[in-house]
Amino acid sequence: MNVVLQYLQLLLLIPFLHHASSNSIPIFNAIFSFGSSYEDTGNMAILAPTAPGYRNVLNPPYGETFFNRPTGRASDGRLVIDKMASYLGLPFIPPSMAQGQDFSKGANFAVFGSTALNYTFFQQNNIRNIYLQNTSLSVQIEWFENQKPSICNTTCVEYFTKSLFALGKFGDNDYLYMLSGGKTIEFINSTVPLVVETIRSAAERLLKQEVSHLVVAGVRPNGCIPVVLTYFASTNRSDYDSLGCLKVYNNIGIYHNTLLSNAVKQLRLEFPLAKISIGQYYEPIIDFVRNPSKYGFTSGTQLRACCGTGEPYNYNLLASCGQAGVPACPNPSTFINWDGIHLTDASYGIIADGWMKGRYADPPLLVL
Ligand SMILES: *[C@@H]1O[C@H](CO)[C@@H](O)[C@H](O)[C@H]1NC(C)=O
Ligand SMILES: *[C@@H]1O[C@H](CO)[C@@H](O)[C@H](O)[C@H]1NC(C)=O
Ligand SMILES: *[C@@H]1O[C@H](CO)[C@@H](O)[C@H](O)[C@H]1NC(C)=O
Ligand SMILES: *[C@@H]1O[C@H](CO)[C@@H](O)[C@H](O)[C@H]1NC(C)=O
Ligand SMILES: *[C@@H]1O[C@H](CO)[C@@H](O)[C@H](O)[C@H]1NC(C)=O
């Protein structure tokens, strides 16, 4: 065979060889997830379906885009964890509270409204909120530890080698509860190191018990979210950035994500054999708001909720998505934001894609 032809064949083979050796297929056999409403696939619907801050999520039009019914997810469709499961060829990961479920492909411990900090932190600081409950990060990890013997027992090392653990996002609720509880920005900012340390120590607690593949999620830009834009609006134009987002709340997020990135670097040194990625919400949401049409979102609606009432952000707590007579936009896939707080199926899909392939996660989960 002539040399040129051999060379061409080798070139054609390289991508396949690389693929086979980079251990990218099959990657994970199970997903274990912790978080709040961006991750909850049904726990809150089991724990407290009639809670005043939650019950609207169990009404249409929640779920209308994908499941054709409300499922307890705070979206019109799937969340990042659902899309990740599909990428990996796994079924949707059942909520950990569900009775009679098969958890052999993973469990989702996330609960709507959860915080990184313990419940007692909010009590001690006199912060009240209808969404606040005792399902914080450390409580969720405790649930996982209690369930562990029934999942893998003596074979956890082997089993977790092929399991992906997804931690968060945590932190956004902590900051929002403080904000709506009347705390100053200085106070909120001063808690960021504590919030991040709480996440770091939760990650450490998992990594000490055979967890080998972990993605830790960063917080979102709260200053671009309709609920914050509505209730913390400013008359001072210089409080807004060029995208129309409130700078000070985004700066808290940037600070949090910077500390989180440092914490993950420390964890990589402490657990050199573990693979730890950071999955972002901040960067994708900013990308969507900056260039909506690039991602299929309608320009001009990027700071508005699809489902809701009220001007100028289509958000009003007293007439919000899931309440009688509150409409949704005709095509949710053209909106970034679903209900003023949570994202659409379309947004979560692009974010999940970015986590798997690397645009929004470092390293990408497909090669973790
Ligand atoms: C929260 O739940 C945890 C774990 O179930 C429990 O140990 C703790 O006492 C609870 N805290 C409060 C304030 O109820
Ligand atoms: C908060 O959670 C941490 C982490 O699990 C735990 O060590 C600590 O005792 C808890 N603090 C309070 C006040 O409940
Ligand atoms: C876990 O392993 C222990 C010791 O081998 C055994 O006694 C126990 O029944 C097992 N538990 C489950 C849930 O399989
Ligand atoms: C928060 O605190 C950090 C560290 O002290 C500081 O660099 C940053 O400017 C503060 N951000 C805000 C919004 O106050
Ligand atoms: C508006 O905000 C800027 C900085 O955020 C501040 O320097 C300025 O004094 C504020 N103006 C008014 C009228 O409050």
Coordinates of C-alpha atoms and ligand atoms in Angstrom, one line a residue:
M1 CA 0.0 0.0 0.0
N2 CA 1.4 3.4 -0.8
V3 CA 2.6 5.5 2.0
V4 CA 0.3 8.4 1.3
L5 CA -2.7 6.2 1.6
Q6 CA -1.5 4.7 4.9
Y7 CA -0.9 8.2 6.2
L8 CA -4.5 9.2 5.3
Q9 CA -5.9 6.1 7.0
L10 CA -4.0 7.0 10.1
L11 CA -5.3 10.5 10.1
L12 CA -8.9 9.1 9.7
L13 CA -8.3 6.8 12.6
I14 CA -6.9 9.3 15.1
P15 CA -10.2 10.7 16.2
F16 CA -11.5 7.2 17.0
L17 CA -8.3 6.1 18.8
H18 CA -8.5 9.3 20.8
H19 CA -12.1 8.6 21.6
A20 CA -11.5 5.0 22.8
S21 CA -8.5 5.9 24.9
S22 CA -10.0 9.0 26.6
N23 CA -12.4 6.8 28.4
S24 CA -15.4 8.9 27.2
I25 CA -17.8 6.0 26.5
P26 CA -19.6 4.6 28.4
I27 CA -19.0 7.2 31.1
F28 CA -21.4 6.9 34.0
N29 CA -23.9 4.3 35.1
A30 CA -25.6 6.5 37.8
I31 CA -26.1 10.1 38.8
F32 CA -26.5 11.4 42.4
S33 CA -27.6 14.9 42.7
F34 CA -28.0 17.5 45.4
G35 CA -29.5 21.0 45.1
S36 CA -32.5 23.2 45.2
S37 CA -35.3 24.1 42.7
Y38 CA -33.0 24.1 39.7
E39 CA -32.4 20.4 40.4
D40 CA -35.5 19.2 42.2
T41 CA -37.3 16.6 40.1
G42 CA -40.0 15.8 42.6
N43 CA -38.9 15.7 46.2
M44 CA -40.7 18.9 47.3
A45 CA -43.9 17.5 45.6
I46 CA -43.6 14.6 48.0
L47 CA -42.3 16.5 51.1
A48 CA -44.6 19.5 51.1
P49 CA -46.9 19.7 48.1
T50 CA -49.1 22.4 49.6
A51 CA -46.4 24.7 50.9
P52 CA -47.5 28.2 50.0
G53 CA -44.2 29.0 48.2
Y54 CA -44.4 25.8 46.2
R55 CA -47.9 24.6 45.4
N56 CA -48.2 26.6 42.1
V57 CA -45.4 24.5 40.7
L58 CA -47.9 21.6 40.8
N59 CA -50.3 23.4 38.5
P60 CA -50.3 23.8 34.7
P61 CA -48.6 25.3 32.8
Y62 CA -45.6 23.8 34.7
G63 CA -44.4 20.8 32.7
E64 CA -46.3 21.7 29.6
T65 CA -43.3 21.6 27.1
F66 CA -42.0 18.1 27.8
F67 CA -44.0 16.1 30.3
N68 CA -47.4 17.5 29.4
R69 CA -48.2 17.8 33.1
P70 CA -46.7 19.3 36.2
T71 CA -44.1 16.9 37.7
G72 CA -42.8 19.0 40.6
R73 CA -40.0 20.4 38.4
A74 CA -40.0 24.2 38.5
S75 CA -39.8 24.6 34.7
D76 CA -41.9 24.0 31.6
G77 CA -39.9 20.8 31.0
R78 CA -36.6 19.2 31.9
L79 CA -33.8 20.4 34.1
V80 CA -30.1 20.1 33.6
I81 CA -30.0 16.8 35.5
D82 CA -32.7 15.3 33.2
K83 CA -30.7 16.4 30.1
M84 CA -27.5 15.0 31.6
A85 CA -29.2 11.7 32.3
S86 CA -30.4 11.6 28.6
Y87 CA -26.8 12.3 27.4
L88 CA -25.6 9.4 29.4
G89 CA -28.3 7.0 28.2
L90 CA -29.8 6.9 31.7
P91 CA -33.4 7.1 32.7
F92 CA -34.6 10.3 34.5
I93 CA -33.1 10.1 38.0
P94 CA -35.8 9.6 40.6
P95 CA -36.3 11.9 43.5
S96 CA -34.8 10.3 46.6
M97 CA -38.1 10.7 48.6
A98 CA -40.1 8.6 46.1
Q99 CA -41.3 5.3 47.5
G100 CA -40.7 2.0 45.7
Q101 CA -38.2 3.5 43.2
D102 CA -35.2 1.8 41.7
F103 CA -32.2 3.9 42.7
S104 CA -29.6 1.7 41.0
K105 CA -29.1 4.4 38.3
G106 CA -28.9 7.2 40.9
A107 CA -31.0 9.3 43.2
N108 CA -31.8 13.0 43.3
F109 CA -31.7 14.5 46.8
A110 CA -32.4 18.1 45.7
V111 CA -35.3 20.0 47.3
F112 CA -36.9 23.2 46.1
G113 CA -35.8 26.2 48.1
S114 CA -32.8 24.6 49.7
T115 CA -29.8 26.5 51.0
A116 CA -26.1 25.8 51.5
L117 CA -26.2 27.1 55.0
N118 CA -28.0 25.3 57.8
Y119 CA -31.5 26.2 58.8
T120 CA -30.2 27.4 62.2
F121 CA -28.1 30.1 60.4
F122 CA -31.3 31.7 59.2
Q123 CA -33.0 31.3 62.5
Q124 CA -30.1 32.8 64.4
N125 CA -30.0 35.8 62.0
N126 CA -33.7 36.3 62.2
I127 CA -34.2 35.7 58.5
R128 CA -37.7 34.3 57.6
N129 CA -39.0 33.2 54.2
I130 CA -41.8 31.1 53.1
Y131 CA -39.4 29.0 51.0
L132 CA -37.0 28.3 53.8
Q133 CA -37.0 24.9 55.3
N134 CA -34.6 22.4 56.9
T135 CA -33.4 20.7 53.7
S136 CA -30.0 22.4 53.5
L137 CA -27.0 20.8 51.8
S138 CA -25.8 19.0 54.9
V139 CA -29.2 17.5 55.5
Q140 CA -29.3 16.2 51.9
I141 CA -25.8 14.7 52.3
E142 CA -27.1 13.0 55.5
W143 CA -30.0 11.5 53.5
F144 CA -27.6 10.2 50.9
E145 CA -25.4 8.6 53.7
N146 CA -28.5 7.0 55.2
Q147 CA -29.5 5.6 51.8
K148 CA -26.1 4.5 50.8
P149 CA -26.2 1.0 52.4
S150 CA -29.2 0.1 50.3
I151 CA -27.6 1.4 47.1
C152 CA -24.2 -0.2 47.1
N153 CA -23.2 -1.3 50.6
T154 CA -19.9 -3.3 50.2
T155 CA -19.4 -2.4 46.6
C156 CA -19.5 1.4 46.8
V157 CA -15.9 2.0 45.6
E158 CA -16.5 0.1 42.4
Y159 CA -20.0 1.5 41.9
F160 CA -19.0 5.1 42.5
T161 CA -16.2 4.8 40.0
K162 CA -18.9 4.8 37.4
S163 CA -21.2 7.4 39.2
L164 CA -21.4 11.1 38.6
F165 CA -22.1 13.3 41.7
A166 CA -23.6 16.7 41.0
L167 CA -23.4 19.2 43.9
G168 CA -25.7 22.2 43.5
K169 CA -26.1 24.8 42.6
F170 CA -26.2 26.0 46.2
G171 CA -25.9 29.6 47.4
D172 CA -28.5 31.6 45.3
N173 CA -31.3 30.9 47.8
D174 CA -29.1 31.7 50.8
Y175 CA -28.4 35.2 49.3
L176 CA -32.0 35.8 48.2
Y177 CA -33.4 34.9 51.6
M178 CA -31.0 37.3 53.2
L179 CA -31.9 40.0 50.7
S180 CA -35.6 39.6 51.1
G181 CA -35.1 39.3 54.9
G182 CA -33.8 42.9 54.8
K183 CA -30.1 42.2 55.2
T184 CA -27.7 44.7 53.6
I185 CA -25.4 43.9 50.7
E186 CA -22.4 44.2 53.0
F187 CA -23.9 41.6 55.3
I188 CA -24.7 39.3 52.3
N189 CA -21.3 39.8 50.8
S190 CA -19.7 38.9 54.2
T191 CA -21.4 35.5 54.2
V192 CA -20.1 34.5 50.8
P193 CA -16.9 32.9 52.3
L194 CA -19.0 30.9 54.7
V195 CA -21.4 29.7 52.0
V196 CA -18.6 28.6 49.8
E197 CA -16.8 26.9 52.7
T198 CA -20.0 25.0 53.5
I199 CA -20.1 23.8 49.9
R200 CA -16.4 22.9 49.9
S201 CA -16.8 20.9 53.1
A202 CA -19.8 19.1 51.7
A203 CA -17.8 18.2 48.6
E204 CA -15.0 17.0 50.9
R205 CA -17.4 14.9 52.9
L206 CA -18.5 13.1 49.6
L207 CA -15.0 12.7 48.3
K208 CA -14.0 11.0 51.6
Q209 CA -16.6 8.3 51.0
E210 CA -15.4 6.9 47.6
V211 CA -17.0 9.5 45.4
S212 CA -14.6 9.9 42.5
H213 CA -16.5 12.1 39.9
L214 CA -18.0 15.3 41.0
V215 CA -19.4 18.4 39.3
V216 CA -19.9 21.4 41.6
A217 CA -22.2 24.1 40.2
G218 CA -21.6 27.8 40.5
V219 CA -24.4 30.3 41.2
R220 CA -26.4 32.3 38.6
P221 CA -26.4 36.0 38.0
N222 CA -29.2 37.0 40.4
G223 CA -29.1 40.5 39.1
C224 CA -30.5 39.3 35.7
I225 CA -33.4 37.3 37.2
P226 CA -37.0 38.8 36.9
V227 CA -37.9 38.4 40.6
V228 CA -34.8 40.4 41.7
L229 CA -35.2 42.9 38.9
T230 CA -38.8 43.5 40.0
Y231 CA -38.5 43.6 43.8
F232 CA -35.1 45.2 44.0
A233 CA -35.5 47.7 41.2
S234 CA -33.4 50.9 41.5
T235 CA -34.2 54.4 40.4
N236 CA -30.5 55.0 39.9
R237 CA -29.6 54.0 36.3
S238 CA -26.0 53.4 37.2
D239 CA -27.0 50.4 39.4
Y240 CA -27.7 48.6 36.1
D241 CA -25.1 47.2 33.7
S242 CA -25.3 47.4 29.9
L243 CA -27.5 44.3 29.8
G244 CA -30.0 45.8 32.1
C245 CA -29.0 43.6 35.0
L246 CA -28.5 44.9 38.6
K247 CA -24.8 45.0 39.1
V248 CA -24.6 44.5 42.8
Y249 CA -26.3 41.1 42.9
N250 CA -24.3 39.9 40.0
N251 CA -21.1 40.9 41.8
I252 CA -22.1 38.7 44.7
G253 CA -22.4 35.9 42.3
I254 CA -19.0 36.6 40.7
Y255 CA -17.4 36.7 44.1
H256 CA -19.0 33.4 45.1
N257 CA -18.0 31.7 41.9
T258 CA -14.4 33.0 42.3
L259 CA -14.1 31.6 45.8
L260 CA -15.8 28.4 44.6
S261 CA -13.2 28.0 41.9
N262 CA -10.4 28.3 44.4
A263 CA -12.1 25.8 46.7
V264 CA -12.3 23.3 43.9
K265 CA -8.6 23.8 43.2
Q266 CA -7.9 23.0 46.8
L267 CA -10.0 19.9 46.6
R268 CA -8.2 18.7 43.5
L269 CA -4.9 18.8 45.5
E270 CA -6.5 17.1 48.5
F271 CA -8.0 14.3 46.3
P272 CA -5.6 13.9 43.4
L273 CA -7.3 10.8 42.1
A274 CA -10.8 12.3 42.0
K275 CA -12.1 14.2 39.0
I276 CA -13.8 17.4 39.9
S277 CA -15.5 19.8 37.5
I278 CA -17.2 23.1 37.9
G279 CA -20.5 23.6 36.1
Q280 CA -21.6 27.1 35.4
Y281 CA -24.9 28.8 35.4
Y282 CA -23.5 32.3 35.5
E283 CA -21.7 32.4 32.2
P284 CA -24.5 30.7 30.1
I285 CA -27.2 33.0 31.5
I286 CA -25.1 36.1 30.7
D287 CA -24.4 34.7 27.2
F288 CA -28.1 34.2 26.6
V289 CA -29.0 37.7 27.8
R290 CA -26.3 39.2 25.8
N291 CA -26.9 37.3 22.5
P292 CA -30.4 35.9 22.8
S293 CA -31.0 35.2 19.1
K294 CA -27.7 33.2 18.9
Y295 CA -29.4 30.7 21.3
G296 CA -32.9 30.8 19.8
F297 CA -34.3 33.3 22.3
T298 CA -36.4 36.2 21.2
S299 CA -34.4 39.5 21.4
G300 CA -36.1 42.0 23.8
T301 CA -37.5 39.3 26.1
Q302 CA -34.3 38.2 27.7
L303 CA -35.1 39.7 31.1
R304 CA -38.8 38.7 31.0
A305 CA -40.4 35.6 32.4
C306 CA -42.3 33.5 29.8
C307 CA -45.0 32.6 32.4
G308 CA -46.3 35.4 34.6
T309 CA -47.9 38.8 34.7
G310 CA -46.6 42.3 35.4
E311 CA -44.4 44.9 33.8
P312 CA -41.6 45.3 32.8
Y313 CA -40.3 41.8 33.6
N314 CA -43.6 39.8 33.5
Y315 CA -43.2 39.0 37.1
N316 CA -45.6 39.6 40.0
L317 CA -45.4 37.5 43.2
L318 CA -49.2 37.9 43.7
A319 CA -50.1 36.8 40.2
S320 CA -47.3 34.4 39.2
C321 CA -47.0 31.3 37.1
G322 CA -49.2 28.4 38.1
Q323 CA -51.9 30.7 39.6
A324 CA -55.3 30.7 38.0
G325 CA -55.5 32.9 34.9
V326 CA -51.8 33.5 34.7
P327 CA -50.7 32.9 31.1
A328 CA -47.5 31.5 29.6
C329 CA -45.9 32.7 26.4
P330 CA -46.9 30.7 23.4
N331 CA -43.4 29.3 22.7
P332 CA -41.4 28.8 25.9
S333 CA -38.3 27.7 23.9
T334 CA -37.9 31.4 22.8
F335 CA -37.6 32.5 26.4
I336 CA -34.6 32.1 28.8
N337 CA -36.6 32.4 31.9
W338 CA -39.7 30.4 32.7
D339 CA -41.5 31.7 35.8
G340 CA -39.4 34.7 36.9
I341 CA -36.9 32.6 38.9
H342 CA -36.4 29.3 37.1
L343 CA -35.3 28.6 33.5
T344 CA -37.0 27.1 30.5
D345 CA -36.5 23.6 29.2
A346 CA -34.6 25.2 26.3
S347 CA -32.2 27.1 28.6
Y348 CA -31.5 24.1 30.8
G349 CA -30.8 22.1 27.6
I350 CA -28.2 24.5 26.3
I351 CA -26.6 24.6 29.8
A352 CA -26.5 20.8 30.1
D353 CA -25.0 20.6 26.6
G354 CA -22.3 23.1 27.7
W355 CA -21.6 21.0 30.8
M356 CA -21.2 17.8 28.9
K357 CA -19.1 19.2 26.1
G358 CA -17.2 21.9 27.9
R359 CA -18.5 25.3 27.0
Y360 CA -19.9 25.7 30.5
A361 CA -17.9 23.2 32.5
D362 CA -14.3 22.8 33.2
P363 CA -13.4 20.0 32.6
P364 CA -16.3 18.9 30.4
L365 CA -18.3 16.0 31.9
L366 CA -17.9 13.9 28.8
V367 CA -14.2 13.5 29.6
L368 CA -14.4 13.7 33.4
Ligands
LIG1 C1 -32.8 19.7 60.5 O1 -32.7 18.3 60.1 C2 -31.6 17.7 60.6 C3 -31.5 16.3 59.9 O2 -32.7 15.7 59.7 C4 -31.8 17.5 62.1 O3 -30.6 16.9 62.6 C5 -31.9 18.9 62.7 O4 -32.1 18.9 64.0 C6 -32.9 19.7 62.0 N1 -32.8 21.1 62.4 C7 -33.9 21.9 62.8 C8 -33.6 23.2 63.2 O5 -35.0 21.4 62.8
LIG2 C1 -24.5 22.6 60.1 O1 -24.1 21.7 59.2 C2 -22.8 21.2 59.4 C3 -22.3 20.4 58.3 O2 -23.0 19.2 58.3 C4 -22.7 20.5 60.7 O3 -21.4 20.1 61.0 C5 -23.1 21.5 61.8 O4 -23.1 20.9 63.0 C6 -24.4 22.2 61.5 N1 -24.6 23.3 62.4 C7 -25.8 23.5 63.0 C8 -25.8 24.7 63.8 O5 -26.7 22.8 62.9
LIG3 C1 -24.7 -4.5 54.0 O1 -23.7 -5.4 54.3 C2 -23.7 -5.9 55.6 C3 -22.4 -6.7 55.8 O2 -22.1 -7.5 54.7 C4 -25.0 -6.8 55.7 O3 -25.1 -7.2 57.0 C5 -26.2 -5.9 55.4 O4 -27.4 -6.7 55.4 C6 -26.1 -5.3 54.0 N1 -27.2 -4.3 53.8 C7 -27.9 -4.3 52.7 C8 -28.9 -3.2 52.7 O5 -27.6 -5.0 51.8
LIG4 C1 -17.5 41.6 48.7 O1 -16.3 41.4 49.4 C2 -15.2 41.2 48.6 C3 -14.0 40.8 49.5 O2 -13.9 41.6 50.6 C4 -14.9 42.5 47.9 O3 -13.7 42.4 47.1 C5 -16.1 42.9 47.0 O4 -15.9 44.1 46.4 C6 -17.4 42.9 47.9 N1 -18.5 43.0 47.0 C7 -19.6 43.7 47.2 C8 -20.7 43.7 46.2 O5 -19.7 44.4 48.3
LIG5 C1 -26.1 56.2 41.7 O1 -25.2 55.1 41.9 C2 -23.8 55.5 41.8 C3 -23.0 54.3 41.9 O2 -23.7 53.1 41.9 C4 -23.5 56.5 42.9 O3 -22.2 56.9 42.7 C5 -24.4 57.7 42.7 O4 -24.2 58.6 43.8 C6 -25.9 57.3 42.7 N1 -26.7 58.4 42.4 C7 -27.8 58.7 43.2 C8 -28.6 59.9 42.7 O5 -28.1 58.2 44.2

